[in-house]
Coordinates of C-alpha atoms and ligand atoms in Angstrom, one line a residue:
M808 CA 56.9 20.0 92.9
A809 CA 56.1 17.9 89.9
R810 CA 53.2 16.4 91.7
N811 CA 51.8 19.9 92.6
L812 CA 52.0 20.9 88.9
R813 CA 50.2 17.7 87.9
W814 CA 47.4 18.5 90.4
A815 CA 47.2 22.0 89.1
Y816 CA 46.7 20.7 85.6
L817 CA 44.1 18.3 86.6
L818 CA 42.3 21.0 88.5
L819 CA 42.6 23.2 85.4
V820 CA 41.1 20.6 83.2
A821 CA 38.3 20.0 85.7
V822 CA 37.5 23.7 85.8
I823 CA 37.7 24.0 82.0
L824 CA 35.4 21.0 81.6
V825 CA 32.8 22.5 84.0
I826 CA 33.0 25.9 82.3
S827 CA 32.6 24.5 78.9
G828 CA 29.8 22.1 79.9
C829 CA 31.8 19.1 78.6
S830 CA 30.9 17.0 81.7
S831 CA 27.2 17.5 81.8
S832 CA 26.3 14.1 80.6
N833 CA 22.6 14.6 81.1
D834 CA 22.7 17.0 78.2
K835 CA 23.7 14.1 76.0
E836 CA 21.5 12.1 73.7
T837 CA 22.0 8.9 75.7
S838 CA 23.5 8.3 79.1
A839 CA 25.3 5.0 78.5
S840 CA 25.6 3.1 81.8
E841 CA 21.9 2.7 82.7
L842 CA 21.2 1.3 79.2
K843 CA 19.9 -2.2 78.4
T844 CA 20.1 -2.4 74.6
G845 CA 18.6 -5.9 74.2
L846 CA 21.5 -6.7 71.9
D847 CA 23.4 -10.0 72.3
K848 CA 26.6 -9.8 74.4
D849 CA 28.5 -11.3 71.5
E850 CA 27.2 -8.9 68.8
I851 CA 30.0 -7.7 66.5
K852 CA 28.1 -6.2 63.5
N853 CA 27.8 -2.5 63.4
E854 CA 24.5 -2.8 61.5
A855 CA 22.9 -4.3 64.6
F856 CA 23.5 -1.0 66.5
K857 CA 22.1 1.2 63.7
D858 CA 18.5 1.4 64.7
L859 CA 19.2 1.8 68.4
F860 CA 21.9 4.5 67.9
P861 CA 21.2 6.1 64.6
L862 CA 23.1 9.4 65.4
Q863 CA 26.3 7.7 66.5
Y864 CA 26.0 5.3 63.6
D865 CA 25.6 8.1 61.1
S866 CA 28.6 9.8 62.7
Y867 CA 30.6 6.6 62.3
M868 CA 29.7 6.4 58.6
K869 CA 31.4 9.7 58.1
N870 CA 34.7 7.8 58.4
G871 CA 34.0 6.5 55.0
E872 CA 32.8 9.8 53.4
D873 CA 35.7 12.1 54.2
H874 CA 38.6 12.0 51.8
E875 CA 40.5 15.2 52.6
D876 CA 44.1 15.7 53.6
T877 CA 45.5 18.3 56.0
K878 CA 49.1 19.6 55.6
Y879 CA 50.7 16.6 57.2
S880 CA 47.8 14.1 57.9
G881 CA 44.3 13.5 56.7
S882 CA 42.3 10.8 55.1
V883 CA 43.3 10.2 51.5
K884 CA 44.6 6.8 50.6
R885 CA 48.1 7.5 49.4
S886 CA 51.6 6.2 49.6
K887 CA 54.0 7.5 52.2
Y888 CA 56.7 7.4 49.5
D889 CA 55.1 10.4 47.7
A890 CA 57.6 13.2 47.1
D891 CA 55.8 15.6 49.6
K892 CA 55.7 12.8 52.2
E893 CA 58.6 10.5 53.1
P894 CA 60.3 9.6 49.8
Y895 CA 63.3 7.9 51.4
L896 CA 61.4 5.2 53.3
P897 CA 62.4 2.5 50.8
I898 CA 66.0 3.1 51.8
L899 CA 65.3 3.3 55.6
F900 CA 63.3 0.1 55.6
N901 CA 65.3 -1.7 52.9
G902 CA 65.0 -5.4 53.3
Y903 CA 61.6 -5.2 55.1
G904 CA 58.0 -5.1 53.9
F905 CA 57.7 -1.4 54.8
A906 CA 60.1 -0.8 51.8
T907 CA 57.6 -2.4 49.5
E908 CA 54.4 -0.7 50.5
Y909 CA 53.6 1.8 53.2
N910 CA 50.5 4.0 53.1
E911 CA 49.1 6.9 55.1
D912 CA 46.4 6.0 57.6
R913 CA 42.8 6.8 56.8
G914 CA 39.3 6.3 58.3
H915 CA 38.4 3.4 60.6
I916 CA 35.9 2.1 58.0
Y917 CA 38.7 1.1 55.7
A918 CA 40.9 -0.9 58.1
N919 CA 39.8 -4.3 57.0
E920 CA 39.9 -3.4 53.3
D921 CA 43.4 -1.8 53.6
V922 CA 45.0 -4.7 55.6
R923 CA 43.7 -7.1 52.9
A924 CA 45.1 -5.0 50.1
V925 CA 48.6 -4.1 51.4
A926 CA 51.5 -5.9 49.8
R927 CA 53.0 -6.5 53.3
I928 CA 50.4 -9.2 53.9
T929 CA 51.6 -12.4 52.2
D930 CA 50.7 -16.0 52.4
K931 CA 53.0 -16.3 55.3
S932 CA 51.4 -13.5 57.4
I933 CA 49.9 -14.4 60.7
G934 CA 46.5 -13.8 62.5
S935 CA 48.1 -11.1 64.7
C936 CA 48.0 -8.7 61.7
L937 CA 44.2 -8.6 62.0
T938 CA 44.3 -7.6 65.7
C939 CA 43.7 -3.8 65.3
K940 CA 41.3 -4.0 62.4
S941 CA 38.4 -6.4 62.9
S942 CA 35.6 -6.7 65.4
A943 CA 35.8 -10.5 65.2
V944 CA 39.2 -10.5 66.9
P945 CA 38.0 -11.0 70.5
H946 CA 35.9 -14.0 69.4
L947 CA 38.8 -15.4 67.4
I948 CA 41.1 -15.2 70.4
E949 CA 38.5 -16.9 72.6
E950 CA 38.0 -19.7 70.1
L951 CA 41.5 -20.3 68.8
G952 CA 43.8 -19.1 71.6
D953 CA 47.5 -19.2 70.4
D954 CA 46.2 -20.5 67.0
Y955 CA 44.7 -17.1 66.4
W956 CA 48.0 -15.1 66.9
G957 CA 50.2 -17.5 64.9
G958 CA 47.4 -18.8 62.5
N959 CA 47.7 -18.2 58.8
F960 CA 46.1 -14.8 57.9
N961 CA 45.0 -15.5 54.4
K962 CA 44.1 -19.1 54.7
D963 CA 42.5 -19.4 58.1
I964 CA 42.0 -16.2 60.1
W965 CA 40.5 -13.9 57.5
P966 CA 37.9 -16.4 56.1
K967 CA 36.8 -17.1 59.8
A968 CA 36.4 -13.4 60.5
E969 CA 34.4 -13.0 57.3
A970 CA 32.2 -15.9 58.3
M971 CA 31.5 -14.2 61.6
G972 CA 30.2 -11.2 59.8
H973 CA 32.8 -8.8 61.3
S974 CA 33.0 -5.0 61.0
S975 CA 36.0 -2.8 60.5
I976 CA 36.8 -1.4 64.0
G977 CA 33.2 -1.9 65.2
C978 CA 31.0 -0.6 68.0
S979 CA 31.7 -3.8 70.0
D980 CA 35.5 -3.1 69.9
C981 CA 34.9 -0.2 72.4
H982 CA 31.4 -0.8 73.8
D983 CA 29.8 -3.6 75.7
P984 CA 26.8 -4.3 73.4
E985 CA 24.4 -5.0 76.3
T986 CA 25.1 -1.7 78.2
M987 CA 27.2 0.4 75.8
D988 CA 29.7 0.9 78.6
L989 CA 33.2 1.5 77.3
R990 CA 35.3 -1.7 77.5
I991 CA 38.6 -3.2 76.5
T992 CA 38.5 -6.1 74.1
R993 CA 42.2 -6.5 73.3
P994 CA 44.1 -8.6 75.9
S995 CA 47.5 -7.3 74.8
F996 CA 46.6 -3.9 76.2
I997 CA 45.5 -5.3 79.6
K998 CA 48.7 -7.4 79.9
A999 CA 50.9 -4.5 79.0
M1000 CA 49.3 -2.2 81.6
E1001 CA 49.8 -5.0 84.1
S1002 CA 53.5 -5.1 83.2
Q1003 CA 53.6 -1.5 84.5
G1004 CA 51.6 -2.4 87.6
T1005 CA 48.4 -0.8 86.4
D1006 CA 45.2 -2.8 86.9
I1007 CA 42.8 -1.4 84.3
S1008 CA 39.7 -2.9 86.0
N1009 CA 40.2 0.2 88.3
A1010 CA 40.1 2.6 85.3
T1011 CA 38.0 5.7 85.6
K1012 CA 35.6 6.8 83.0
N1013 CA 38.1 9.4 81.9
D1014 CA 40.9 6.8 81.6
M1015 CA 38.7 4.7 79.4
R1016 CA 38.4 7.6 76.9
N1017 CA 42.2 7.1 76.3
Y1018 CA 42.3 3.3 76.9
V1019 CA 39.8 2.3 74.2
C1020 CA 42.2 3.9 71.6
A1021 CA 45.2 2.5 73.3
Q1022 CA 44.2 -1.0 72.3
C1023 CA 45.5 -0.3 68.8
H1024 CA 47.2 3.1 68.5
V1025 CA 50.4 1.9 70.1
E1026 CA 53.9 0.4 69.5
Y1027 CA 53.9 -3.4 69.4
Y1028 CA 55.8 -6.5 68.3
F1029 CA 55.0 -10.2 67.8
D1030 CA 56.2 -12.5 70.6
A1031 CA 58.9 -14.8 69.4
G1032 CA 57.1 -17.9 70.8
N1033 CA 53.4 -17.7 69.8
G1034 CA 53.3 -14.6 67.6
E1035 CA 51.1 -12.8 70.1
V1036 CA 50.8 -9.0 69.8
T1037 CA 52.9 -7.6 72.6
F1038 CA 53.4 -4.0 73.8
P1039 CA 56.9 -3.2 75.1
W1040 CA 55.9 -1.1 78.0
A1041 CA 57.3 -2.8 81.1
N1042 CA 60.0 0.0 81.5
G1043 CA 57.7 2.9 80.6
F1044 CA 56.2 4.8 77.6
K1045 CA 59.2 6.8 76.5
A1046 CA 61.2 5.9 73.4
E1047 CA 64.3 5.1 75.5
D1048 CA 62.2 2.9 77.9
M1049 CA 60.9 0.8 75.0
Y1050 CA 64.4 0.6 73.4
E1051 CA 65.7 -0.7 76.7
Y1052 CA 62.9 -3.2 76.8
Y1053 CA 63.8 -4.5 73.4
D1054 CA 67.4 -4.8 74.4
T1055 CA 66.7 -6.7 77.6
T1056 CA 63.3 -8.4 78.1
A1057 CA 62.4 -9.0 74.5
K1058 CA 65.8 -10.2 73.7
A1059 CA 65.8 -12.6 76.7
N1060 CA 62.5 -14.0 75.3
G1061 CA 64.0 -14.6 71.9
F1062 CA 62.9 -11.5 70.0
E1063 CA 66.0 -9.6 68.7
K1064 CA 64.9 -7.8 65.6
D1065 CA 62.1 -7.2 63.1
W1066 CA 64.5 -7.5 60.2
V1067 CA 68.1 -7.2 58.9
H1068 CA 68.8 -3.9 57.1
N1069 CA 69.8 -4.6 53.5
V1070 CA 72.1 -1.6 53.3
S1071 CA 74.0 -1.9 56.6
G1072 CA 73.3 -5.5 57.6
T1073 CA 72.0 -4.2 61.0
P1074 CA 69.4 -6.1 63.0
M1075 CA 66.7 -3.5 63.2
I1076 CA 63.5 -2.7 65.2
K1077 CA 60.5 -1.1 63.3
A1078 CA 58.4 1.3 65.3
Q1079 CA 54.6 1.3 64.8
H1080 CA 52.1 4.2 65.4
P1081 CA 52.8 5.0 69.1
E1082 CA 50.0 7.6 69.5
F1083 CA 49.0 6.5 73.0
E1084 CA 52.5 6.4 74.5
T1085 CA 53.4 9.8 72.9
H1086 CA 50.2 11.4 74.1
M1087 CA 50.6 10.1 77.6
E1088 CA 54.1 11.7 77.9
G1089 CA 52.9 14.9 76.3
P1090 CA 51.4 18.0 77.8
H1091 CA 47.8 17.1 77.2
G1092 CA 48.2 13.5 78.4
Q1093 CA 50.0 14.7 81.5
A1094 CA 47.1 17.1 82.2
G1095 CA 44.5 14.3 82.0
V1096 CA 43.2 15.3 78.5
T1097 CA 42.1 12.2 76.5
C1098 CA 42.2 11.2 72.9
S1099 CA 38.4 11.4 72.8
D1100 CA 38.4 15.0 74.0
C1101 CA 40.1 16.1 70.7
H1102 CA 39.2 13.3 68.3
M1103 CA 35.6 12.6 69.5
P1104 CA 34.3 16.0 70.6
Y1105 CA 30.7 16.6 71.4
E1106 CA 28.8 17.8 68.4
R1107 CA 25.2 18.9 67.8
V1108 CA 23.3 16.8 65.3
D1109 CA 19.8 17.1 64.1
G1110 CA 19.9 20.8 64.9
K1111 CA 19.9 20.2 68.7
K1112 CA 20.9 16.8 70.0
K1113 CA 24.4 16.6 71.5
I1114 CA 26.4 13.4 70.8
T1115 CA 29.9 12.2 71.0
S1116 CA 31.4 12.4 67.5
H1117 CA 32.3 9.0 66.1
W1118 CA 34.2 10.6 63.1
W1119 CA 37.8 9.9 64.1
T1120 CA 39.8 12.3 62.0
S1121 CA 42.2 15.2 62.1
P1122 CA 41.1 17.8 64.7
L1123 CA 42.1 20.4 62.2
K1124 CA 38.8 19.7 60.6
T1125 CA 36.8 20.2 63.8
M1126 CA 38.8 23.0 65.6
E1127 CA 35.8 24.7 67.2
Q1128 CA 34.6 21.5 68.9
S1129 CA 38.0 19.9 69.5
C1130 CA 40.1 22.6 71.0
A1131 CA 38.2 25.9 71.5
T1132 CA 36.0 24.3 74.1
C1133 CA 38.9 24.1 76.5
H1134 CA 41.1 26.9 75.2
T1135 CA 38.5 29.5 75.6
N1136 CA 41.1 32.3 75.7
R1137 CA 42.3 31.6 72.2
T1138 CA 40.4 31.6 68.8
A1139 CA 40.3 28.4 66.7
D1140 CA 42.5 30.2 64.1
E1141 CA 45.1 31.0 66.7
L1142 CA 45.2 27.4 67.8
K1143 CA 45.3 26.2 64.2
D1144 CA 48.4 28.4 63.6
R1145 CA 50.0 27.0 66.8
I1146 CA 49.5 23.5 65.5
G1147 CA 51.0 24.5 62.2
E1148 CA 54.1 26.0 63.9
I1149 CA 54.6 23.0 66.0
Q1150 CA 54.3 20.6 63.0
D1151 CA 56.5 22.6 60.6
T1152 CA 59.4 22.7 63.2
H1153 CA 58.8 19.0 63.9
M1154 CA 58.9 17.9 60.3
E1155 CA 62.1 19.8 59.6
G1156 CA 63.8 18.1 62.6
L1157 CA 62.4 14.7 61.5
H1158 CA 63.8 15.0 58.0
K1159 CA 67.2 16.1 59.3
A1160 CA 67.4 13.0 61.5
E1161 CA 66.2 10.8 58.8
D1162 CA 68.9 12.0 56.4
I1163 CA 71.7 11.3 58.9
S1164 CA 70.3 7.8 59.5
I1165 CA 70.5 7.1 55.7
T1166 CA 74.1 8.3 55.5
A1167 CA 75.0 6.1 58.5
H1168 CA 73.6 3.0 56.8
Y1169 CA 75.6 3.6 53.7
Y1170 CA 78.8 4.3 55.6
I1171 CA 78.4 1.0 57.3
N1172 CA 77.8 -0.7 54.0
K1173 CA 81.2 0.7 52.9
M1174 CA 82.9 -0.5 56.2
I1175 CA 81.7 -4.0 55.4
T1176 CA 82.8 -4.0 51.7
S1177 CA 86.2 -2.4 52.6
G1178 CA 87.0 -5.2 55.0
V1179 CA 86.8 -3.3 58.3
S1180 CA 86.9 -5.7 61.3
E1181 CA 83.6 -7.2 62.3
D1182 CA 83.9 -5.8 65.8
K1183 CA 84.0 -2.2 64.5
V1184 CA 81.1 -2.9 62.1
K1185 CA 79.1 -4.2 65.0
Q1186 CA 79.8 -1.1 67.1
A1187 CA 78.6 1.2 64.3
Q1188 CA 75.6 -1.0 63.7
E1189 CA 74.5 -0.7 67.3
H1190 CA 74.5 3.1 66.9
V1191 CA 72.5 3.1 63.6
R1192 CA 70.0 0.6 65.2
K1193 CA 69.3 3.0 68.1
G1194 CA 69.5 6.1 65.9
Q1195 CA 66.9 4.8 63.5
W1196 CA 64.6 3.6 66.4
M1197 CA 64.7 7.1 68.0
W1198 CA 63.7 8.6 64.6
D1199 CA 61.1 5.9 63.7
I1200 CA 59.2 6.1 67.0
V1201 CA 58.7 9.7 66.1
A1202 CA 58.1 9.2 62.3
A1203 CA 55.6 6.4 62.8
E1204 CA 53.6 8.6 65.1
N1205 CA 50.7 10.1 63.2
A1206 CA 50.3 13.7 64.6
A1207 CA 53.4 15.2 63.1
G1208 CA 54.7 16.2 66.5
F1209 CA 51.5 17.7 68.0
H1210 CA 50.9 15.0 70.6
N1211 CA 54.2 15.7 72.4
P1212 CA 56.2 18.5 70.7
Q1213 CA 59.1 18.6 73.2
G1214 CA 59.4 14.8 73.6
A1215 CA 59.6 14.3 69.9
M1216 CA 62.4 16.9 69.5
D1217 CA 64.3 15.2 72.4
N1218 CA 64.0 11.8 70.6
L1219 CA 65.2 13.3 67.3
R1220 CA 68.2 14.8 69.1
V1221 CA 69.2 11.4 70.4
S1222 CA 68.6 9.9 66.9
V1223 CA 71.0 12.4 65.4
E1224 CA 73.6 11.8 68.1
E1225 CA 73.5 8.0 67.6
S1226 CA 73.6 8.1 63.8
N1227 CA 76.4 10.6 63.9
E1228 CA 78.3 8.4 66.2
A1229 CA 78.0 5.5 63.7
I1230 CA 79.3 7.9 60.9
K1231 CA 82.2 9.0 63.1
L1232 CA 83.2 5.4 63.8
A1233 CA 82.9 4.5 60.2
T1234 CA 84.9 7.5 59.0
E1235 CA 87.8 6.6 61.3
E1236 CA 87.9 3.1 59.9
L1237 CA 87.3 4.1 56.3
V1238 CA 90.2 6.6 56.4
K1239 CA 92.5 3.8 57.6
K1240 CA 91.4 1.8 54.6
E1241 CA 92.0 4.8 52.3
V1242 CA 88.4 4.8 51.1
N1243 CA 87.6 7.9 49.0
L1244 CA 85.0 9.7 51.1
E1245 CA 84.1 12.2 48.5
E1246 CA 83.2 9.4 46.1
L1247 CA 81.2 7.7 48.9
K1248 CA 79.2 10.8 49.5
K1249 CA 78.5 11.2 45.8
E1250 CA 77.4 7.5 45.6
I1251 CA 75.0 8.0 48.5
E1252 CA 73.4 11.0 46.7
K1253 CA 73.1 9.0 43.5
A1254 CA 71.4 6.1 45.3
K1255 CA 68.9 8.4 47.0
K1256 CA 68.1 10.1 43.6
A1257 CA 67.6 6.7 41.9
V1258 CA 65.1 5.8 44.6
T1259 CA 63.1 9.0 44.4
S1260 CA 63.1 9.2 40.6
E1261 CA 61.7 5.6 40.2
T1262 CA 58.0 6.1 39.5
D1263 CA 57.0 2.5 40.3
N1264 CA 56.6 2.4 44.1
F1265 CA 57.2 -1.3 44.2
K1266 CA 60.6 -0.9 42.5
K1267 CA 61.9 2.0 44.5
K1268 CA 63.6 -0.3 47.1
E1269 CA 65.7 -1.9 44.4
H1270 CA 67.6 1.3 43.7
A1271 CA 68.8 1.6 47.3
I1272 CA 71.4 -1.0 46.6
N1273 CA 73.6 -1.3 43.5
S1274 CA 77.1 -2.5 42.6
Y1275 CA 78.8 0.2 44.8
F1276 CA 76.5 -0.6 47.7
P1277 CA 75.8 -4.4 47.5
A1278 CA 72.9 -5.9 49.5
Q1279 CA 73.9 -7.0 53.0
Q1280 CA 70.8 -9.1 53.9
P1281 CA 71.3 -12.8 54.4
P1282 CA 69.0 -14.8 52.1
A1283 CA 65.7 -15.5 53.8
P1284 CA 65.4 -18.9 55.5
K1285 CA 63.1 -21.3 53.6
Ligands
HEC872 C1 44.9 17.9 72.5 C2 44.3 17.3 71.3 C3 44.7 15.9 71.0 C4 44.7 14.8 71.8 C5 44.5 14.7 73.2 C6 45.1 13.7 70.9 N1 45.2 14.1 69.6 FE1 45.6 12.9 68.0 N2 45.9 14.6 66.9 C7 45.7 15.9 67.3 C8 46.1 16.8 66.3 C9 46.1 18.3 66.3 C10 46.6 16.0 65.2 C11 47.2 16.5 63.9 C12 46.2 16.4 62.8 C13 46.8 16.9 61.4 O1 48.0 17.1 61.3 O2 45.9 17.0 60.5 C14 46.4 14.6 65.6 C15 46.6 13.5 64.8 C16 46.3 12.2 65.1 C17 46.3 11.1 64.2 C18 46.5 11.2 62.7 C19 45.3 11.8 62.0 C20 45.3 11.6 60.6 O3 44.4 12.3 59.9 O4 46.1 10.8 60.0 C21 45.9 10.0 64.9 C22 45.8 8.6 64.4 C23 45.7 10.4 66.3 N3 45.9 11.8 66.4 C24 45.3 9.6 67.3 C25 45.3 10.0 68.7 C26 45.1 9.1 69.8 C27 45.0 7.6 69.7 C28 45.2 9.8 70.9 C29 45.2 9.4 72.3 C30 46.2 8.4 72.7 C31 45.2 11.2 70.5 N4 45.3 11.3 69.1 C32 45.2 12.3 71.3 C33 45.2 16.3 68.5 C34 45.0 15.5 69.6
HEC873 C1 37.1 3.4 69.1 C2 36.1 3.3 70.1 C3 34.7 3.4 69.8 C4 33.9 2.8 68.8 C5 34.5 1.9 67.7 C6 32.6 3.2 68.9 N1 32.5 4.1 70.0 FE1 30.7 4.9 70.7 N2 31.8 5.9 72.1 C7 33.2 5.9 72.3 C8 33.6 6.8 73.3 C9 35.0 7.1 73.8 C10 32.4 7.4 73.8 C11 32.2 8.5 74.9 C12 31.9 7.7 76.1 C13 32.0 8.5 77.4 O1 32.8 9.5 77.5 O2 31.3 8.2 78.4 C14 31.3 6.8 73.0 C15 29.9 7.1 73.2 C16 28.9 6.4 72.6 C17 27.5 6.5 73.0 C18 27.0 7.3 74.2 C19 26.3 8.6 73.7 C20 27.2 9.6 73.3 O3 27.0 10.1 72.1 O4 28.1 10.0 74.0 C21 26.8 5.7 72.1 C22 25.3 5.5 72.1 C23 27.8 5.1 71.2 N3 29.0 5.6 71.5 C24 27.4 4.3 70.1 C25 28.3 3.8 69.3 C26 28.0 3.0 68.1 C27 26.6 2.7 67.6 C28 29.1 2.6 67.5 C29 29.3 1.8 66.2 C30 28.7 2.3 65.0 C31 30.2 3.1 68.3 N4 29.7 3.8 69.4 C32 31.6 2.8 68.1 C33 34.0 5.0 71.6 C34 33.7 4.2 70.5
HEC874 C1 40.6 -1.9 66.9 C2 41.7 -1.0 66.6 C3 41.5 0.5 66.7 C4 40.9 1.2 67.8 C5 40.2 0.7 69.0 C6 41.0 2.6 67.4 N1 41.7 2.7 66.2 FE1 42.0 4.5 65.2 N2 42.7 3.5 63.6 C7 43.0 2.1 63.6 C8 43.5 1.7 62.3 C9 43.9 0.3 61.9 C10 43.5 2.9 61.5 C11 44.0 3.1 60.1 C12 43.0 2.5 59.1 C13 43.4 2.5 57.7 O1 44.2 3.3 57.3 O2 42.8 1.7 56.9 C14 43.1 4.0 62.4 C15 43.0 5.3 62.0 C16 42.7 6.4 62.9 C17 42.7 7.8 62.5 C18 43.1 8.4 61.2 C19 41.9 8.7 60.4 C20 42.2 9.4 59.1 O3 41.3 10.0 58.6 O4 43.4 9.4 58.7 C21 42.4 8.5 63.7 C22 42.3 10.0 63.9 C23 42.1 7.5 64.7 N3 42.3 6.2 64.2 C24 41.8 7.8 66.0 C25 41.4 6.9 67.0 C26 40.9 7.2 68.3 C27 40.8 8.6 68.8 C28 40.5 6.1 68.9 C29 39.9 5.9 70.3 C30 38.7 6.6 70.5 C31 40.8 5.0 68.0 N4 41.3 5.5 66.8 C32 40.6 3.6 68.2 C33 42.7 1.2 64.6 C34 42.0 1.5 65.8
HEC875 C1 39.9 18.8 77.6 C2 40.6 20.1 77.5 C3 41.6 20.4 76.3 C4 41.4 20.2 75.0 C5 40.2 19.5 74.3 C6 42.5 20.7 74.3 N1 43.4 21.2 75.2 FE1 45.2 22.1 74.8 N2 45.7 22.1 76.7 C7 44.8 21.8 77.8 C8 45.5 21.9 79.0 C9 44.9 21.7 80.4 C10 46.8 22.3 78.7 C11 47.9 22.7 79.7 C12 48.9 21.7 79.8 C13 50.3 22.4 80.0 O1 50.3 23.6 80.0 O2 51.3 21.7 80.1 C14 46.9 22.5 77.3 C15 48.0 22.9 76.6 C16 48.0 23.1 75.2 C17 49.1 23.7 74.5 C18 50.5 23.9 75.0 C19 50.6 25.1 75.9 C20 50.3 26.4 75.2 O3 49.5 27.1 75.7 O4 51.0 26.7 74.2 C21 48.7 23.9 73.2 C22 49.5 24.4 72.1 C23 47.4 23.4 73.1 N3 47.0 23.0 74.4 C24 46.6 23.4 72.0 C25 45.5 22.6 71.8 C26 44.8 22.3 70.5 C27 45.3 22.8 69.2 C28 43.7 21.5 70.8 C29 42.8 20.9 69.8 C30 43.4 20.0 68.8 C31 43.7 21.4 72.3 N4 44.7 22.0 72.8 C32 42.7 20.7 72.9 C33 43.5 21.4 77.6 C34 42.9 21.0 76.5

């Protein structure tokens, strides 16, 4: 049954593509695979492609010209801590770099500049942090091996990439410079697909329109041994599958946590931008629609020529090209409204789950300071750990629910259940210890308010803890 549906979708997509003319590649400016560019196979500078492909190059340059936000996403450089975004993140990530600085994403052109500037990069950061930014990465891996992943970011890796004349997410990250065929340049993706039994050398052209993005727009962690960027996919793409992976395979290999939460003392996992996993489990991914269909639609430039847009941005800015081509029975405005409805519902659910996670952390803090047994504290911590993961894998995703509306709601439901379980366990123990729960609730509200009313973003995290809720993080090892 499920298989029949899947085929029906694929057929539908095929029909839609033919009707809308999406697949007529001879209508395009350049037909990639027969090309011989004359470029060196090791070319990594965008400028080298400029004269050969001026239209795609100009389109790429738009990533640096657009500074406009949509309701939930967009391209303005700004903090996620802003009042209309996620003002409680300094509590949720307390004790970790994401409580110091965490910004909204913006255009590909800025990736190198932004990774250099963010306060999470310190003199201890490793080469792995450059992996989804610079076109020099494949050469660095080839040259340095494990010394790339674990190398010192500021001292060794960045200067080397500069010396190579790298670009910020360059043409060569997705294209073979000699033929312009799409290609994969990040070994982490190849390995992770292998862990699911998928050999990507058999990928179709359509698969590649997802896979080039899946090199970076994914959940990952740093291997405990060599610091290598690793995707936790062996059990599947769902949030529960990845959580299970962290609790088994990653743990067995020495990776237990990203950090210890400073409010609840819980060993935590931080989620990162899982656009690919979310999309693959969502209605469009299941129907064979790709990232490039919506984010790289065909556009007419120079009045007549048709090219693939290289302006990676919110499809809300390009509705006619991004959606209306397939959804011919609905107007761009109707589709835009539908996105808005999905996102509004989503953000409401997200904030509800987030709030319960915060409460759970503070209840556990109180368990610890009230002398509740370690065993009970540990039980509650396990629930808050999973609860926050199920929220974060949704919150760290960048489409405000659109890539998989139902899947996100399901994850948030589990998040709420887990965090509530922690609160329930804590409440039972706190009652036994005769803790004043009304006072506890008031103190939580006070701490939240202190965080949001602090105007210096770097100081917000300091207000999440106080004399009532003392810090629970062990001092960092030297
Ligand atoms: C069916 C169309 C569609 C597909 C397929 C799709 N997206 Fe999106 N994407 C959207 C929409 C709609 C948004 C929400 C934009 C907004 O809120 O402004 C979005 C948002 C995003 C954002 C945040 C944009 C911003 O301005 O901050 C990123 C990043 C993203 N998508 C990456 C991907 C990747 C990577 C894939 C493939 C794995 C993918 N998308 C597949 C439609 C799509
Ligand atoms: C993030 C991945 C990515 C990057 C970076 C990228 N491209 Fe592309 N490019 C694509 C995809 C996807 C297609 C569509 C290929 C297909 O469907 O066959 C494409 C298509 C093309 C084509 C074929 C003609 C067309 O318009 O469809 C050319 C030429 C091209 N890109 C040039 C460039 C140049 C020049 C750069 C650097 C300035 C660049 N690309 C950077 C992903 C990328
Ligand atoms: C080499 C890694 C890499 C690849 C490949 C890549 N991205 Fe990105 N992408 C990033 C990073 C990093 C950012 C955030 C940059 C910043 O905020 O400085 C980003 C940002 C974005 C944004 C947000 C733009 C905005 O205006 O807010 C969109 C949309 C996006 N990518 C879509 C895609 C799509 C679609 C593909 C595949 C065709 C793709 N990306 C391939 C690393 C990558
Ligand atoms: C390449 C073709 C293609 C593109 C591009 C595309 N879609 Fe879809 N879309 C589909 C298919 C096929 C389905 C059916 C999947 C299903 O019903 O589960 C679908 C399903 C949907 C649904 C859920 C079912 C429904 O009718 O409510 C929404 C909403 C939607 N698309 C909106 C959009 C929006 C908004 C965009 C642009 C950002 C977009 N789509 C881009 C092919 C496409």
